[in-house]
PDB file of C-alpha atoms and ligand atoms in Angstrom:
ATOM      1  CA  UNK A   1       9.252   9.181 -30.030  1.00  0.00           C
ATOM      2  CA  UNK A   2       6.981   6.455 -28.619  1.00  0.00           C
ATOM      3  CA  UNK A   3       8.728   4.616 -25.430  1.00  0.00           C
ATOM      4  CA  UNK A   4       8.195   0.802 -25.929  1.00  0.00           C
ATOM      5  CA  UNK A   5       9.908  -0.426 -22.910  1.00  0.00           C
ATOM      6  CA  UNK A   6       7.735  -2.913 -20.765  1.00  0.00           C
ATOM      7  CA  UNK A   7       9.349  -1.756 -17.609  1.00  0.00           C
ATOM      8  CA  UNK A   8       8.561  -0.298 -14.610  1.00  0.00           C
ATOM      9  CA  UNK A   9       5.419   1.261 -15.009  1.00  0.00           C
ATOM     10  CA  UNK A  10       4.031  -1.894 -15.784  1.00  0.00           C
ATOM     11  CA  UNK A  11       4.032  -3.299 -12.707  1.00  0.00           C
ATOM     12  CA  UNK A  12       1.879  -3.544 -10.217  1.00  0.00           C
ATOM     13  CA  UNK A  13       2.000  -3.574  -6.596  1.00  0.00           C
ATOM     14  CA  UNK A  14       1.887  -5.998  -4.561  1.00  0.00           C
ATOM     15  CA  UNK A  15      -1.852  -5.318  -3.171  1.00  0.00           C
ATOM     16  CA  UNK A  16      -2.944  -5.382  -6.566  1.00  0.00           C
ATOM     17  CA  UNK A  17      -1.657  -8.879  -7.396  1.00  0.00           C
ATOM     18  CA  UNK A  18      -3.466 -10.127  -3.963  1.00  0.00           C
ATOM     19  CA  UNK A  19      -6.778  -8.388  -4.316  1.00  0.00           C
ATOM     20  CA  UNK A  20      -6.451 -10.217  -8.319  1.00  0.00           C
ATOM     21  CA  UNK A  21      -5.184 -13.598  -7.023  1.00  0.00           C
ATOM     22  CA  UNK A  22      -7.179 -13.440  -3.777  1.00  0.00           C
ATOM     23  CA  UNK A  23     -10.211 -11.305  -4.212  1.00  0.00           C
ATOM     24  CA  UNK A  24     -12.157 -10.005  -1.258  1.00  0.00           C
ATOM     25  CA  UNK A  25     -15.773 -10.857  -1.049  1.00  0.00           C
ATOM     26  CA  UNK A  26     -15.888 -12.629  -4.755  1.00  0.00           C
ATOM     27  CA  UNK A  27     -19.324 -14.043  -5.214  1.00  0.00           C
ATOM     28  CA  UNK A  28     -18.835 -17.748  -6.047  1.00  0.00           C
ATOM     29  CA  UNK A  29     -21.451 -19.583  -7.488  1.00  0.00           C
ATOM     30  CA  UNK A  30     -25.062 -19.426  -7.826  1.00  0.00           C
ATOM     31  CA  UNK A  31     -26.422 -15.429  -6.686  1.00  0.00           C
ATOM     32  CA  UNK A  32     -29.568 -16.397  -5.783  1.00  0.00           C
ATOM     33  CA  UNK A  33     -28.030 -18.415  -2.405  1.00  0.00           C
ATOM     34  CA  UNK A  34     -26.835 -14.956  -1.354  1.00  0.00           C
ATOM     35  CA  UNK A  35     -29.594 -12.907   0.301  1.00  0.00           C
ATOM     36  CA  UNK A  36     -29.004  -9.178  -0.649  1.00  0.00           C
ATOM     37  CA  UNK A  37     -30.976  -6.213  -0.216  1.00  0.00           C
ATOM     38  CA  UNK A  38     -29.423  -3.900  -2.722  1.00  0.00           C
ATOM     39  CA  UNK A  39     -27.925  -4.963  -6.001  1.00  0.00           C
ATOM     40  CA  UNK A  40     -26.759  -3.143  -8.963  1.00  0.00           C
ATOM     41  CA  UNK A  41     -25.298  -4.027 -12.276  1.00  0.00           C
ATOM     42  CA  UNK A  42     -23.114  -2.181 -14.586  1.00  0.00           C
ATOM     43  CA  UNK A  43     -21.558  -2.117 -18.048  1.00  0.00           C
ATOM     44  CA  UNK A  44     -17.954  -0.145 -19.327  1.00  0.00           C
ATOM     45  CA  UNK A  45     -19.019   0.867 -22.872  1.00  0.00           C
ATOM     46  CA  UNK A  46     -15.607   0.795 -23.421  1.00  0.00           C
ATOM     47  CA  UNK A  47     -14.221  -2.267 -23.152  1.00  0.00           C
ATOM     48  CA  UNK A  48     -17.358  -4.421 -22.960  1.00  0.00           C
ATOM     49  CA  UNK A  49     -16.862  -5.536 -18.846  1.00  0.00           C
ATOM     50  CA  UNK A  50     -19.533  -5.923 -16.971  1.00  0.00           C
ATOM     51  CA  UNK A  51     -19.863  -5.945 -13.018  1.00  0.00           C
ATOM     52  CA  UNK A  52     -22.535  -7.017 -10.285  1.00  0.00           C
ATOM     53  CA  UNK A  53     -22.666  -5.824  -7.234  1.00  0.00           C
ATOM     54  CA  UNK A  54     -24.730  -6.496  -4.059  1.00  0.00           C
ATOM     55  CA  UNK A  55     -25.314  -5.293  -0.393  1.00  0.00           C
ATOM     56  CA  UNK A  56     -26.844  -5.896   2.900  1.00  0.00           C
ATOM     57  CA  UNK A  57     -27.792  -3.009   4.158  1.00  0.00           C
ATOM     58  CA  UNK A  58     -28.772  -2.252   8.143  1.00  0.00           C
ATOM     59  CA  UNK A  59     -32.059  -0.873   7.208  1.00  0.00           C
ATOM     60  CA  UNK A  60     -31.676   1.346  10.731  1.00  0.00           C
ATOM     61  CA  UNK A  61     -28.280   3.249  10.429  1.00  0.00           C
ATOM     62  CA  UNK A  62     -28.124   2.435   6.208  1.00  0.00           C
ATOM     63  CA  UNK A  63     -25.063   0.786   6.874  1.00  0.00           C
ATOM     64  CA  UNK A  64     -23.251  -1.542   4.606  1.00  0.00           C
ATOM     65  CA  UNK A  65     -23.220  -4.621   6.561  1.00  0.00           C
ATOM     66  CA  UNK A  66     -21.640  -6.703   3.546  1.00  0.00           C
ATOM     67  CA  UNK A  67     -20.925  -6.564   0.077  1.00  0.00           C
ATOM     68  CA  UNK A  68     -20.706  -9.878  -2.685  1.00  0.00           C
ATOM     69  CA  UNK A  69     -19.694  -8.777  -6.329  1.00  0.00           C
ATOM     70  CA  UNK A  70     -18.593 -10.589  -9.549  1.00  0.00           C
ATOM     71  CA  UNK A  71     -17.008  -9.158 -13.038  1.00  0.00           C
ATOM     72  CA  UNK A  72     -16.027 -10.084 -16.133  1.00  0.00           C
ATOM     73  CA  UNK A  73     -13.606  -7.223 -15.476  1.00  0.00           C
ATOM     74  CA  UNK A  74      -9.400  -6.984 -16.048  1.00  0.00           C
ATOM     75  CA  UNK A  75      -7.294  -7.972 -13.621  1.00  0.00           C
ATOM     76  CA  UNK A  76      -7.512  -4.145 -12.473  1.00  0.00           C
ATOM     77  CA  UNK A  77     -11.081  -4.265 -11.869  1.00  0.00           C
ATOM     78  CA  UNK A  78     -10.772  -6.868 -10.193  1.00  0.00           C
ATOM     79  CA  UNK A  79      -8.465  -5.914  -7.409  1.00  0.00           C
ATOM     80  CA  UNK A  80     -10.001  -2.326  -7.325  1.00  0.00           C
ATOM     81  CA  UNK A  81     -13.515  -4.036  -6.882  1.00  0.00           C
ATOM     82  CA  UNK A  82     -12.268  -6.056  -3.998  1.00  0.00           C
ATOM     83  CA  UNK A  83     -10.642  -3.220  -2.461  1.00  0.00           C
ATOM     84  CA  UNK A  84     -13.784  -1.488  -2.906  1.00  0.00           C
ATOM     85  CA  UNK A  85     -15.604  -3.929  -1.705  1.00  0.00           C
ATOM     86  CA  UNK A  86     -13.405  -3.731   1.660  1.00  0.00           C
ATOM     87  CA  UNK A  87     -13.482  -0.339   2.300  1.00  0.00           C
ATOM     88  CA  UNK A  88     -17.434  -0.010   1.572  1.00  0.00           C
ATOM     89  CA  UNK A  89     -18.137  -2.475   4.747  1.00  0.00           C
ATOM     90  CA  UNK A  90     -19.101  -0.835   7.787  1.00  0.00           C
ATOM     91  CA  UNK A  91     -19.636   2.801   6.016  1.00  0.00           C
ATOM     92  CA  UNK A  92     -23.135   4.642   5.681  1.00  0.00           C
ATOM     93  CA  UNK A  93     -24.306   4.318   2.051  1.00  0.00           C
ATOM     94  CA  UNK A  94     -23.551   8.279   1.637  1.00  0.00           C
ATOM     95  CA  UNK A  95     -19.969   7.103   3.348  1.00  0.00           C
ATOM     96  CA  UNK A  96     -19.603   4.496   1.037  1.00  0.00           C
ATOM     97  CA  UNK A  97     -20.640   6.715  -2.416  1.00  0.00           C
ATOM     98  CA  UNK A  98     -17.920   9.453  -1.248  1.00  0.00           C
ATOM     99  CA  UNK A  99     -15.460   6.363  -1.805  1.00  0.00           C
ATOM    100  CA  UNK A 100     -12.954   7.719  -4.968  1.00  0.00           C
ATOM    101  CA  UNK A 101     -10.839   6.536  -7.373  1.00  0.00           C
ATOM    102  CA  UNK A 102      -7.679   7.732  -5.832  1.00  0.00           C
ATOM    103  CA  UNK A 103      -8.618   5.937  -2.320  1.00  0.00           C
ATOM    104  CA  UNK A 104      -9.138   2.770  -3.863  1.00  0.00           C
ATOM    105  CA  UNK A 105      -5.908   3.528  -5.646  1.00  0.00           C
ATOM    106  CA  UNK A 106      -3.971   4.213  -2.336  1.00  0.00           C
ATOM    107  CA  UNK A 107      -5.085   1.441  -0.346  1.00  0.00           C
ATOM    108  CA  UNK A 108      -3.883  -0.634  -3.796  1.00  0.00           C
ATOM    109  CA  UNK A 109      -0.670   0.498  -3.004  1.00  0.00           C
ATOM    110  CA  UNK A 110      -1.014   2.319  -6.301  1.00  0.00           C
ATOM    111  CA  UNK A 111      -2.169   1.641  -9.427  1.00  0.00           C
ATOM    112  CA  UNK A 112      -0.966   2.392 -13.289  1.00  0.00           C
ATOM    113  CA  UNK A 113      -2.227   5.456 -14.545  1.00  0.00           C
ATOM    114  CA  UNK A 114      -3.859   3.719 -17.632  1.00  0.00           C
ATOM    115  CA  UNK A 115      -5.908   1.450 -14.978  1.00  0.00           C
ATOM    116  CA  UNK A 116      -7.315   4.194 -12.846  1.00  0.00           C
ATOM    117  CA  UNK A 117     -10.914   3.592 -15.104  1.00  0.00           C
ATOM    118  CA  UNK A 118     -11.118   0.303 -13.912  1.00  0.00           C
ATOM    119  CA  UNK A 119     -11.795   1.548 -10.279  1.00  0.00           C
ATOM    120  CA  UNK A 120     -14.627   2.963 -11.537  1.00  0.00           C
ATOM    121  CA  UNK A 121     -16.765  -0.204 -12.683  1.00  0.00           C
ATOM    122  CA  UNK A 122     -16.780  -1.004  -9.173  1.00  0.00           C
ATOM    123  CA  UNK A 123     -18.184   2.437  -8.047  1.00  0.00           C
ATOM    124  CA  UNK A 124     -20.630   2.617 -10.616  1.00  0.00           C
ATOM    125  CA  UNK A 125     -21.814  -0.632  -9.810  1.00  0.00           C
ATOM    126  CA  UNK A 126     -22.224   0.386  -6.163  1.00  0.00           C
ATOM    127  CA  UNK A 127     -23.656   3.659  -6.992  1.00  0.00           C
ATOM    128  CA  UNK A 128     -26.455   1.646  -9.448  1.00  0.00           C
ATOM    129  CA  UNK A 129     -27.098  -0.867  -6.092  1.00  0.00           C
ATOM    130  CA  UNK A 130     -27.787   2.213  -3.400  1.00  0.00           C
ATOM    131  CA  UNK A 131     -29.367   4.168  -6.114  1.00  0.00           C
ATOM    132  CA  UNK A 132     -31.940   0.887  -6.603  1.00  0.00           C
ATOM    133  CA  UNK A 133     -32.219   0.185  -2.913  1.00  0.00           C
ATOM    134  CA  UNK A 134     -32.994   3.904  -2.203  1.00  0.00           C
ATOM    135  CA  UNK A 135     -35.668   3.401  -5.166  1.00  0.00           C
ATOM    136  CA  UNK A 136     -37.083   0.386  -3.660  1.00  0.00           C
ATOM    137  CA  UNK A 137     -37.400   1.738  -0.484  1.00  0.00           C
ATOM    138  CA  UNK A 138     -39.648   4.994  -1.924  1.00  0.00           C
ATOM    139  CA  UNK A 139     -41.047   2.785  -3.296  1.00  0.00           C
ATOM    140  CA  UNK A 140     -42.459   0.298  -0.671  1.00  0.00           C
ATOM    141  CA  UNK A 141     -43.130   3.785   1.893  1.00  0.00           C
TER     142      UNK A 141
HETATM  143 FE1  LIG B   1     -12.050  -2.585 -18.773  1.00  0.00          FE
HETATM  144 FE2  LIG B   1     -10.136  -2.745 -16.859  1.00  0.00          FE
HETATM  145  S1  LIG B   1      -9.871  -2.603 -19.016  1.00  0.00           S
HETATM  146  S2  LIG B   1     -12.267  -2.684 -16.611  1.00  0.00           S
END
């Protein structure tokens, strides 16, 4: 039998609906006044949302001085990314890509078991920016 109650597992937690209404390090406005050194953009196949991500990096220590990101993401993505985005200052890039699903979830405060995915726009999209700064950086040796 198929349970349609719109109960408790519904609802989210309180961090969620702050990192939605109030997201951390949102890029507002026009990209190209934000000066970035890493930046990587990703697609979920599955739904069609797309997110952008981008990073200064501390070319010495490769550490994540700050990180700007926009989505046309669900409200889940959107929280996840900004909690993300949070935890991914101040870490080495190989700090920062050890970052999971379930961390993002915890410092969330939790989040619905058919929302986990979402996290992982966020991730991808930083993975895709170190991966192309690392690339760039070959690249210019
Ligand atoms: Fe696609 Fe949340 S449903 S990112």
């Amino acid at each position: 039998m198929t349970d349609n109650s719109c109960q408790n597992s519904w609802v989210y937690s309180d961090e969620v609906k702050e990192h939605f209404l109030n997201p951390k390090n949102f890029l507002m406005g026009d990209e190209s006044k934000y000066k970035y050194d890493a930046k990587g953009i990703v697609g979920n196949p599955i739904c069609g949302d797309q997110m952008c991500m981008m990073l200064k990096i501390d070319k010495k220590t490769d550490t994540i001085l700050d990180v700007k990101w926009k989505t046309y993401g669900c409200a889940s993505a959107i929280a996840s990314t900004s909690a993300l985005s949070e935890l991914a200052k101040g870490r080495t890039l190989n700090e920062a890509l050890k970052i999971s699903a379930q961390e993002i979830a915890d410092y969330l405060g939790g989040l619905p078991a058919q929302k986990f995915h979402c996290s992982v726009l966020g991730h991808e999209a930083l993975k895709n920016a170190i991966d192309n700064y690392r690339q760039n950086s070959q690249n210019n040796l």
